[in-house]
XYZ file of C-alpha atoms in Angstrom:
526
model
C -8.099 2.697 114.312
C -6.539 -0.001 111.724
C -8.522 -3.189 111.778
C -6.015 -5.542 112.039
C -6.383 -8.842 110.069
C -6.816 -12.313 111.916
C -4.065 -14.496 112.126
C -6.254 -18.211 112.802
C -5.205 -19.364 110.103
C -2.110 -20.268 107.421
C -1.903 -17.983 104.133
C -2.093 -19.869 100.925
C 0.471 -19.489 98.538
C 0.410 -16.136 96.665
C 0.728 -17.561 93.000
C -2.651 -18.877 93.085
C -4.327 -15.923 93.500
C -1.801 -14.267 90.973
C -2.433 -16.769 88.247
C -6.059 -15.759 87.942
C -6.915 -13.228 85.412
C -8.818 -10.013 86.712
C -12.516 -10.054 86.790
C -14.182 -8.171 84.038
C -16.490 -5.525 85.229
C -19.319 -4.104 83.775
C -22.431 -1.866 84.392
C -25.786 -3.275 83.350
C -29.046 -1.724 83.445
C -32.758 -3.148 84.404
C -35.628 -2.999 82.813
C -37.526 -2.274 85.697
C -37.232 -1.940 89.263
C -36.317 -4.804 91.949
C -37.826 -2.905 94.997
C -36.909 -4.651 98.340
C -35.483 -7.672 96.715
C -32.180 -6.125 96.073
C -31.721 -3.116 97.582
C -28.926 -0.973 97.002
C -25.777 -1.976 98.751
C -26.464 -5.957 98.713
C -25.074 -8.614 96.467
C -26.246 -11.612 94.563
C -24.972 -13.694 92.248
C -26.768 -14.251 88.593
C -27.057 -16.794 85.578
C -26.922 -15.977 82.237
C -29.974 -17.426 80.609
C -30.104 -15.749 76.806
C -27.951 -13.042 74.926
C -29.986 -10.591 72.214
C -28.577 -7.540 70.909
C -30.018 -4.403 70.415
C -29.543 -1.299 68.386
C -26.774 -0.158 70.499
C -26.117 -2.464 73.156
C -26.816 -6.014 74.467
C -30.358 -7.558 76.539
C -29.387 -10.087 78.875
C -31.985 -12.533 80.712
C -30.663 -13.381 83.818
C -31.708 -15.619 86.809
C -30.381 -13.878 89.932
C -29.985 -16.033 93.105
C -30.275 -13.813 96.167
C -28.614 -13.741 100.255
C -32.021 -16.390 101.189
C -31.939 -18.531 98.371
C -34.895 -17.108 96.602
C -34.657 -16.749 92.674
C -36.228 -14.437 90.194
C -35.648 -13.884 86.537
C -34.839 -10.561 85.382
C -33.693 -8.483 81.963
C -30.735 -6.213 81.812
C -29.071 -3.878 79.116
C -25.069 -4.714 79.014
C -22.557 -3.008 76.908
C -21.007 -5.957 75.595
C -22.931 -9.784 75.230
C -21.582 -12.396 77.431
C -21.844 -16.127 77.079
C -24.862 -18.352 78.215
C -24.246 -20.279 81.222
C -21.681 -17.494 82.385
C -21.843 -16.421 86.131
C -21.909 -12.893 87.588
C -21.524 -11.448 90.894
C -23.533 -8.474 91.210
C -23.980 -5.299 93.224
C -26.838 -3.125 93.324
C -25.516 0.658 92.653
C -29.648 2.096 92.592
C -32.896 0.587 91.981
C -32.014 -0.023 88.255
C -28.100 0.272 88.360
C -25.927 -3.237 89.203
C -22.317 -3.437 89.103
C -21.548 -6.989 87.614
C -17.898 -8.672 87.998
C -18.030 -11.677 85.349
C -16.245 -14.719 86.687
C -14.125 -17.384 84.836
C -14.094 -20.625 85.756
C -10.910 -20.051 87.676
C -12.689 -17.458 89.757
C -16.038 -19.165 90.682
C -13.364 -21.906 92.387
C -11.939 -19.315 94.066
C -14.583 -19.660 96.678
C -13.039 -22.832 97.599
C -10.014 -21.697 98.830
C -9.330 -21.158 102.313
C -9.470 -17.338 103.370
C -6.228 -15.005 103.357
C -5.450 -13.528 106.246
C -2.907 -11.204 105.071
C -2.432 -9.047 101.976
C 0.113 -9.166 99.089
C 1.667 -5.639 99.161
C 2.700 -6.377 95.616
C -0.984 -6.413 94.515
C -2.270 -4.248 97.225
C 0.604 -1.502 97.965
C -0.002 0.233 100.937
C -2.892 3.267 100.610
C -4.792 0.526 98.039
C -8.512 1.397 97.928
C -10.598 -2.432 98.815
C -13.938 -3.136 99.039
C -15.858 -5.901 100.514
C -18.991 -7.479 101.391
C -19.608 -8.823 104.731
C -20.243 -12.250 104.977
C -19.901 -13.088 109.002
C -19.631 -11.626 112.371
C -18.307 -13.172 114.871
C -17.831 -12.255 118.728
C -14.628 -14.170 120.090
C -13.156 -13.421 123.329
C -14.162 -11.138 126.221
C -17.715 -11.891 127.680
C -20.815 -12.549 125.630
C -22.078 -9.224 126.676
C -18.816 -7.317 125.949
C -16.663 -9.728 123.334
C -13.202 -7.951 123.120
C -13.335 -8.063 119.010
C -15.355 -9.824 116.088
C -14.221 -12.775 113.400
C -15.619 -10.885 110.192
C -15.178 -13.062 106.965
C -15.344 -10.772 103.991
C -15.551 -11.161 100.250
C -13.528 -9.504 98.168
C -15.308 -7.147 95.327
C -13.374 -6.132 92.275
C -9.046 -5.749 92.003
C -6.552 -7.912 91.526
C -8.099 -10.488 94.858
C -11.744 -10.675 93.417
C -13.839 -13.158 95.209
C -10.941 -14.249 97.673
C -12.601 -14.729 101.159
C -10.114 -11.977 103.720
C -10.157 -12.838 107.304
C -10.017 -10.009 110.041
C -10.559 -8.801 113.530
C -12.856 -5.837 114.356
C -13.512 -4.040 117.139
C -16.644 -3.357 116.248
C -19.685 -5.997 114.806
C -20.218 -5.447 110.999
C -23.556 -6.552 109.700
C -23.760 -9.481 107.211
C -24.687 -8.310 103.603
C -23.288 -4.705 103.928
C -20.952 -3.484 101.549
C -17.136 -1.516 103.553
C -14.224 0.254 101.746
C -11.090 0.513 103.728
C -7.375 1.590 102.849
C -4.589 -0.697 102.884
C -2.718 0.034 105.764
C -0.287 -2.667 106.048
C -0.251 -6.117 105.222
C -2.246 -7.161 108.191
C -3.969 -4.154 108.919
C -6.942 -1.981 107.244
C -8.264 1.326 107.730
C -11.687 1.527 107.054
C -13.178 4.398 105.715
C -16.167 6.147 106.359
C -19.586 5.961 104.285
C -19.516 9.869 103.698
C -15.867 10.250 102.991
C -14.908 6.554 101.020
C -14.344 6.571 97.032
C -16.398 3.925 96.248
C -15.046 2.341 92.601
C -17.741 0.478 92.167
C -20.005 3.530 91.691
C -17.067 5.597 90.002
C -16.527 2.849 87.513
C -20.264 2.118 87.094
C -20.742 5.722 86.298
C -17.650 5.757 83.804
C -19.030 3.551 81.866
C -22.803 5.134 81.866
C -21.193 8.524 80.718
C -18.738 6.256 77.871
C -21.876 5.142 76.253
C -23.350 8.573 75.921
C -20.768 10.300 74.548
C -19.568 11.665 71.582
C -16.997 13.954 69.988
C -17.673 17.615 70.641
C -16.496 18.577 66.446
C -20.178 17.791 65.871
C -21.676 19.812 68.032
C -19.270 23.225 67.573
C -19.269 22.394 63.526
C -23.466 22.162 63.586
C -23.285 25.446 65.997
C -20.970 27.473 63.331
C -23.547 26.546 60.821
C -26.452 27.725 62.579
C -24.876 30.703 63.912
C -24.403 31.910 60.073
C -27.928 31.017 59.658
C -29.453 33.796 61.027
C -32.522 31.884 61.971
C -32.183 31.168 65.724
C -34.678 32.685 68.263
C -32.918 35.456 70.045
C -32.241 33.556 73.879
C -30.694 30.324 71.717
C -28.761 32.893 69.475
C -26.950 34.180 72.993
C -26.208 31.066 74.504
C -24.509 29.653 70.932
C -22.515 32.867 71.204
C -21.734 32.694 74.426
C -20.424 29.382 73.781
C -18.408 29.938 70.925
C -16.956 33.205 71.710
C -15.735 31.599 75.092
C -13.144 29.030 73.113
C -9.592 29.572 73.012
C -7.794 30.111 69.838
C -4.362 28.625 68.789
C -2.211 31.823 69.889
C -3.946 31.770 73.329
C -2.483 28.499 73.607
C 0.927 29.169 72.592
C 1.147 31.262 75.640
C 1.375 29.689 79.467
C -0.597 31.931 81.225
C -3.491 31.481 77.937
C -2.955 27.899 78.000
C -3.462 27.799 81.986
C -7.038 29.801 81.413
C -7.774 27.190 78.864
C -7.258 24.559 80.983
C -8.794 26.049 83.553
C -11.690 26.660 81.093
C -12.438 23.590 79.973
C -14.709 22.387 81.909
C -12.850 19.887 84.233
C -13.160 22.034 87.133
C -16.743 23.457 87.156
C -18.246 21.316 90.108
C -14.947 22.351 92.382
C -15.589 25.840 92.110
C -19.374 25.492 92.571
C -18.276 23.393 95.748
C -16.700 26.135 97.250
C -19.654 28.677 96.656
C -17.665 30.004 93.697
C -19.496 30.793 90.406
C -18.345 29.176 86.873
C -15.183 31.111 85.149
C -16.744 33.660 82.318
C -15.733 31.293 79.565
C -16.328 27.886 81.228
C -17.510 25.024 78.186
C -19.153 22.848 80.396
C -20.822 25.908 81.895
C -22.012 27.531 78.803
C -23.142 24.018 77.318
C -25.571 23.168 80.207
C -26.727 26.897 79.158
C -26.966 25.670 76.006
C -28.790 22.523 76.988
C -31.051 25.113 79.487
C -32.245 27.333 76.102
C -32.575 24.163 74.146
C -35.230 22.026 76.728
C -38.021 24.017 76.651
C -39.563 22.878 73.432
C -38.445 19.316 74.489
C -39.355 19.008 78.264
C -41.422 21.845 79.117
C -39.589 24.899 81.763
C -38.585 23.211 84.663
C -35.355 22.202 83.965
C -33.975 25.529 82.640
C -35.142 27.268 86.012
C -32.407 25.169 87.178
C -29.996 26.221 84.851
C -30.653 29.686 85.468
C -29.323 29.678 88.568
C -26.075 28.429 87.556
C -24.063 31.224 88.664
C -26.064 32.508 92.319
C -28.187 29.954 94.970
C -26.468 26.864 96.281
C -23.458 25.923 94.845
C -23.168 22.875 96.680
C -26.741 22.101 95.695
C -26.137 22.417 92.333
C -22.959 20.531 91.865
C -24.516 17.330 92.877
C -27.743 17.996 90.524
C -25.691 18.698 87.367
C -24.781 15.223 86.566
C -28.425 13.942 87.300
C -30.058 16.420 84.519
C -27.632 15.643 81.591
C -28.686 11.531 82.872
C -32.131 12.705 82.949
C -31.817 14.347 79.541
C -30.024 12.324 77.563
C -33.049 9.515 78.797
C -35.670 11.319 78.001
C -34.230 11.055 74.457
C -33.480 7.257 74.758
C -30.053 8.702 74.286
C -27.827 5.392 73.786
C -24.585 4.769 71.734
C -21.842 2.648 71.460
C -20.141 1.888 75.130
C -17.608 -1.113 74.166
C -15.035 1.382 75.220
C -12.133 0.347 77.442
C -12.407 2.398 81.251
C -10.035 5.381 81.036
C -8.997 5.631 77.281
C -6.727 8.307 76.090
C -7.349 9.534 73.879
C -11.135 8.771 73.806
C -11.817 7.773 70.213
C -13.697 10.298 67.951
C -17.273 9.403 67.317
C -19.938 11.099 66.082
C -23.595 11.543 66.210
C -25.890 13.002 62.899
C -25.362 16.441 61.868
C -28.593 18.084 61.756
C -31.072 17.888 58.720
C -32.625 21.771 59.212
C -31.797 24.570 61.607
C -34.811 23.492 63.538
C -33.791 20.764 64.476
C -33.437 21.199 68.031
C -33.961 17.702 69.481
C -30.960 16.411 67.278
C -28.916 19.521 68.564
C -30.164 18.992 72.546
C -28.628 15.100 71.828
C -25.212 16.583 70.246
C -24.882 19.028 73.527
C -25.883 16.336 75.859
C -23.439 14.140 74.352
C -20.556 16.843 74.629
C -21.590 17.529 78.190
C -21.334 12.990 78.591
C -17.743 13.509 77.189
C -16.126 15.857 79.299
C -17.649 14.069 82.498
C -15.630 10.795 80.936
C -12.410 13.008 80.511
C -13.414 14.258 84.833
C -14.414 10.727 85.849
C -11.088 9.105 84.002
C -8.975 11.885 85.967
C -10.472 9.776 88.744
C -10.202 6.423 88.130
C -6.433 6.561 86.784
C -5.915 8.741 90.640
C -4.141 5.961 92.235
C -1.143 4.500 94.947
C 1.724 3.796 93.444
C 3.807 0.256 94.377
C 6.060 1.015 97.053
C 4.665 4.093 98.021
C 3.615 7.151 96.711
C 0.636 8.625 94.718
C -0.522 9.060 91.431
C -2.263 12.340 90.535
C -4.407 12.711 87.077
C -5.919 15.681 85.300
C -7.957 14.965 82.108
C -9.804 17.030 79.986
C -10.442 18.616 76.841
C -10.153 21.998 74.953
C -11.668 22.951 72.200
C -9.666 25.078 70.465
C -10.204 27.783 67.360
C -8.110 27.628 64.164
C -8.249 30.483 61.382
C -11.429 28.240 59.521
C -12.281 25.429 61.692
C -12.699 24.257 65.490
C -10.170 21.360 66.677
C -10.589 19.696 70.402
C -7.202 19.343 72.295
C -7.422 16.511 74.360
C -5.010 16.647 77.524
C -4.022 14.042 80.056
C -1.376 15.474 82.848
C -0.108 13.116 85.117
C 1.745 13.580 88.286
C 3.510 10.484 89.868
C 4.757 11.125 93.597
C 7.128 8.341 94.395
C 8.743 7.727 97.441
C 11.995 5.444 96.685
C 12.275 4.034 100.084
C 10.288 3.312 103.430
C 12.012 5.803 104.872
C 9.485 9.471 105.517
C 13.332 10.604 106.200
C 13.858 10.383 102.735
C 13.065 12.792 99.446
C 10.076 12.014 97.462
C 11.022 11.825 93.688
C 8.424 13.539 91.441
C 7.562 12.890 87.633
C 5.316 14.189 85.324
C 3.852 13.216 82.436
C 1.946 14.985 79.767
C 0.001 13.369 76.805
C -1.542 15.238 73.863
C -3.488 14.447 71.310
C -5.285 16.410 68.113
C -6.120 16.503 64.532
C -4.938 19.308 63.121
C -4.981 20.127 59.280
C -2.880 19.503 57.256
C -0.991 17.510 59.851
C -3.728 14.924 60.611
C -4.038 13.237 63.491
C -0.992 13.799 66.419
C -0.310 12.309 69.704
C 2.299 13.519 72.136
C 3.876 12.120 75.432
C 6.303 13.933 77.017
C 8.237 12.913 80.739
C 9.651 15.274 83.046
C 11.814 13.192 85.356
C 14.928 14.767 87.287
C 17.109 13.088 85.148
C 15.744 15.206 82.176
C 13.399 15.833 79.510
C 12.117 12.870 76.927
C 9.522 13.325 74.623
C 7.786 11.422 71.517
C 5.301 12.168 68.196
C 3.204 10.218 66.725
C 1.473 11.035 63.542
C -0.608 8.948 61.250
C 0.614 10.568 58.185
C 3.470 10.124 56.674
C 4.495 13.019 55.086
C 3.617 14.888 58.664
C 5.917 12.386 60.690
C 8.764 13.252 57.961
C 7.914 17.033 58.509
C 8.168 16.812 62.762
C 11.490 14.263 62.406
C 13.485 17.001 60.810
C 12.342 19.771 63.198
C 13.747 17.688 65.999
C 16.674 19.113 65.830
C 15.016 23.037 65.957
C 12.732 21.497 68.821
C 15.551 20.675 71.318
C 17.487 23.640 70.596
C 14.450 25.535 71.984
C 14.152 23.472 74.895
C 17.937 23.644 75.789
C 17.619 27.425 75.535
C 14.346 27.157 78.099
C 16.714 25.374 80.719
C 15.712 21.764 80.541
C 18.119 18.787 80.385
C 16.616 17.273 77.282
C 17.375 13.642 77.047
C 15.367 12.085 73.968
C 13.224 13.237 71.376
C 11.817 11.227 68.513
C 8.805 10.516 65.761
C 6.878 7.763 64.873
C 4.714 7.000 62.427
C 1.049 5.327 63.421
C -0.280 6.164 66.791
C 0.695 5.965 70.667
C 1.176 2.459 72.179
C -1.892 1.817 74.844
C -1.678 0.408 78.252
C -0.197 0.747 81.992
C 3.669 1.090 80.541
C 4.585 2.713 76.761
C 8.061 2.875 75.543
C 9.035 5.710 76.930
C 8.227 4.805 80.327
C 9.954 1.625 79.910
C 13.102 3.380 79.284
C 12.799 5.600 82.168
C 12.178 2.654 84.534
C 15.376 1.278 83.141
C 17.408 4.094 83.366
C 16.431 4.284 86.919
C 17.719 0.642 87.420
């Protein structure tokens, strides 16, 4: 049943919660353990005392002040520094793992405004994801025995209503400290959602973040494999996973094909844990599959030959099982190597910047090559995890559905990844369930492909037609595409579509919620 929000008392004007910027989140790391004083699920709020940076990353020294009052000084890795004296509310993902919203001045007085006690649909459409922390629990009404509903006073955790105060009416108690998700179901009414079945963002973007850090660009690994496949020197078991591997990559004319280019995708390593879900085992050529085989060959001179049992299995025994353990060994790996790297990323890129790790001094080299898998394996879970965070409502109804991932593809010399963001957006132009939903899709691209260089793509598929732009970083190569445009649409006339725009640019794709192009379409609409 939808908890419906309490009514006791006015709603404060909208722009003030509208004027204040979002909070920044971020995922920081302890040093050690804080056992029962924080335990996972509970909040606290924390000082920053002293900023030093590391290597690869920032130590923080922070005074935490927990639910009691009781204080205690801890350290904490950060991806980025922040400044001394700033305030964080935090939320303990794991022993060592805290989800930390930093708060402007403008936010800490949020706290002094009185509590809402309905939503803004414009910053919450209906089907929003929100999650809370329960301050209060009231009984009101009824007897004291049997109150007919609770007063629960919650605080708002992350979005565009961070650490507003929400007032609502329960029909059950909720205890005081505990952490609830629920689903917009209205503007005065919530639907919460179970522990088992909620997305909680806090964890997904925590984990983003952990796996941003970690990764790096899969050319490193698949250039140092070439190499050491030519080599001749590799013990027989390594030999056939590196073969496995390579042999299972799609070349160019695969891709020029749609049922090659739906294998590929399919391939790539963005579904693995689905299929293992269902009791399936990985496709022949999976990457992700034949990397943590990789990885499985590669750990026994590193961690002994417990791991690779598990790997072993990757194909028969649970499925279910083994889906959920995946992500934990590539952590466990990649720690065991104090595995760290650059995460001042921002969530959800596309495409994810190209970064690389050392190439290996000798052929036996095997801990620098177990760090270059490790990483590759990091990168494709950021590709599955942004698929998830950029899954989303749309305003005024409707649903946005996102598949990202990344295929490495074969050329005649080299080994080029593809990286491929398809987006689906589901809208629903009225109120009315009467009426047609009114789908659009969206497909970005983006490569470096010699001689061409570096080359994005965006293309829209909206019923009014199809638009699509280029960007390359070279000029010569946006010259080159510009007078093809002409061939291009031809092509796509003759296919069947309605083709509206097609252009180049030089440089690369505009970032952010709205490009160009779906600007334009917006307008048209209007």
């Amino acid at each position: 049943m939808p908890s419906e929000i309490g009514a006791s008392r006015p709603l404060p004007m909208a722009t003030a919660s509208r004027s204040v910027q979002n909070a920044a989140q971020l995922s920081l790391t302890l040093a050690r353990s804080l056992g029962d004083l924080l335990p996972p699920g509970q909040s606290a709020q924390a000082e920053v005392l002293g900023v030093k940076q590391a290597a690869y990353n920032f130590q923080l020294l922070l005074r935490l002040t927990l639910a009691g009052g009781q204080q205690t000084l801890v350290t904490a890795e950060s991806p980025q520094a922040l400044p001394q004296g700033s305030t964080l509310n935090i939320s303990a993902l794991s022993a060592t793992s805290l989800a930390a919203t930093l708060l402007s001045s403008a936010q800490q007085a949020l706290g002094d405004l009185p509590p809402l006690d309905s939503l803004d649909l414009e910053q919450l459409p209906v089907g929003s994801l929100l999650q809370g922390k329960v301050l209060s629990s009231t009984p009101q009404g009824g007897t004291p025995a049997q109150p007919a509903s609770y007063r629960v006073l919650l605080s708002l955790l992350g979005g565009p209503l961070a650490g507003r105060l929400l007032d609502i009416d329960s029909a059950r108690p909720l205890k005081a400290g505990s952490l609830l998700s629920a689903q917009v179901q209205g503007s005065r009414a919530l639907l919460f959602l179970p522990l088992a079945g909620r997305l909680d963002r806090l964890e997904l973007t925590s984990q983003l973040g952990t796996q941003q850090a970690r990764q790096a660009s899969t050319e490193g690994l698949l250039d140092n494999l070439l190499a050491l496949k030519a080599g001749n020197r590799l013990p027989e078991t390594l030999r056939g996973a590196v073969e496995r591997l390579l042999a299972g990559l799609p070349d160019v004319r695969q891709l020029s094909d749609a049922k090659g280019l739906a294998q590929a995708l399919q391939q790539s390593g963005g579904f693995l844990e689905a299929r293992l879900l269902q009791g399936l085992p990985p496709l022949p050529g999976d990457f992700k599959a034949n990397l943590l085989r990789l990885l499985g060959q590669l750990l026994p001179a590193e961690q002994g030959s417990a791991t690779p049992g598990l790997l072993a299995n990757l194909a028969n025994n649970a499925a279910a099982n083994l889906a959920s353990s995946l992500p934990a060994f590539v952590r466990n790996a990649l720690g065991a190597l104090n595995q760290n790297g650059s995460p001042r990323l921002q969530q959800a890129d596309f495409p994810l910047p190209s970064r690389m790790l050392q190439k290996l001094e000798d052929e036996d080299d095997l801990e620098s090559l177990l760090k270059l898998a490790a990483a590759a394996v990091a990168r494709l879970q950021t590709h599955q995890l942004s698929s998830l965070v950029q899954s989303e409502p749309l305003r005024g109804g409707g649903q946005l559905h996102t598949w990202q991932m990344e295929v490495p593809m074969r050329t005649e010399d080299s080994l080029v990844p593809l990286q491929v963001r398809i987006r689906h957006e589901d809208r629903r132009e009225s109120n009315d369930p009467e009426q047609p939903r009114e789908s659009l899709w969206r497909i970005d691209l983006a490569f470096d492909l010699d001689p061409l260089g570096p080359l994005q793509v965006q293309a829209t598929l909206a019923p009014l037609g199809l638009s699509s732009q280029f960007w390359a970083e070279r000029e010569s190569t946006a010259s080159l595409m510009e007078s093809e445009l002409g061939y291009l649409r031809q092509r796509l006339q003759d296919a069947g579509f309605t083709v509206r725009e097609l252009c180049c640019n030089k440089g690369r794709a505009p970032q952010g919620a709205r490009t160009a192009l779906e600007q334009r379409w917006v307008d048209e609409k209007a």
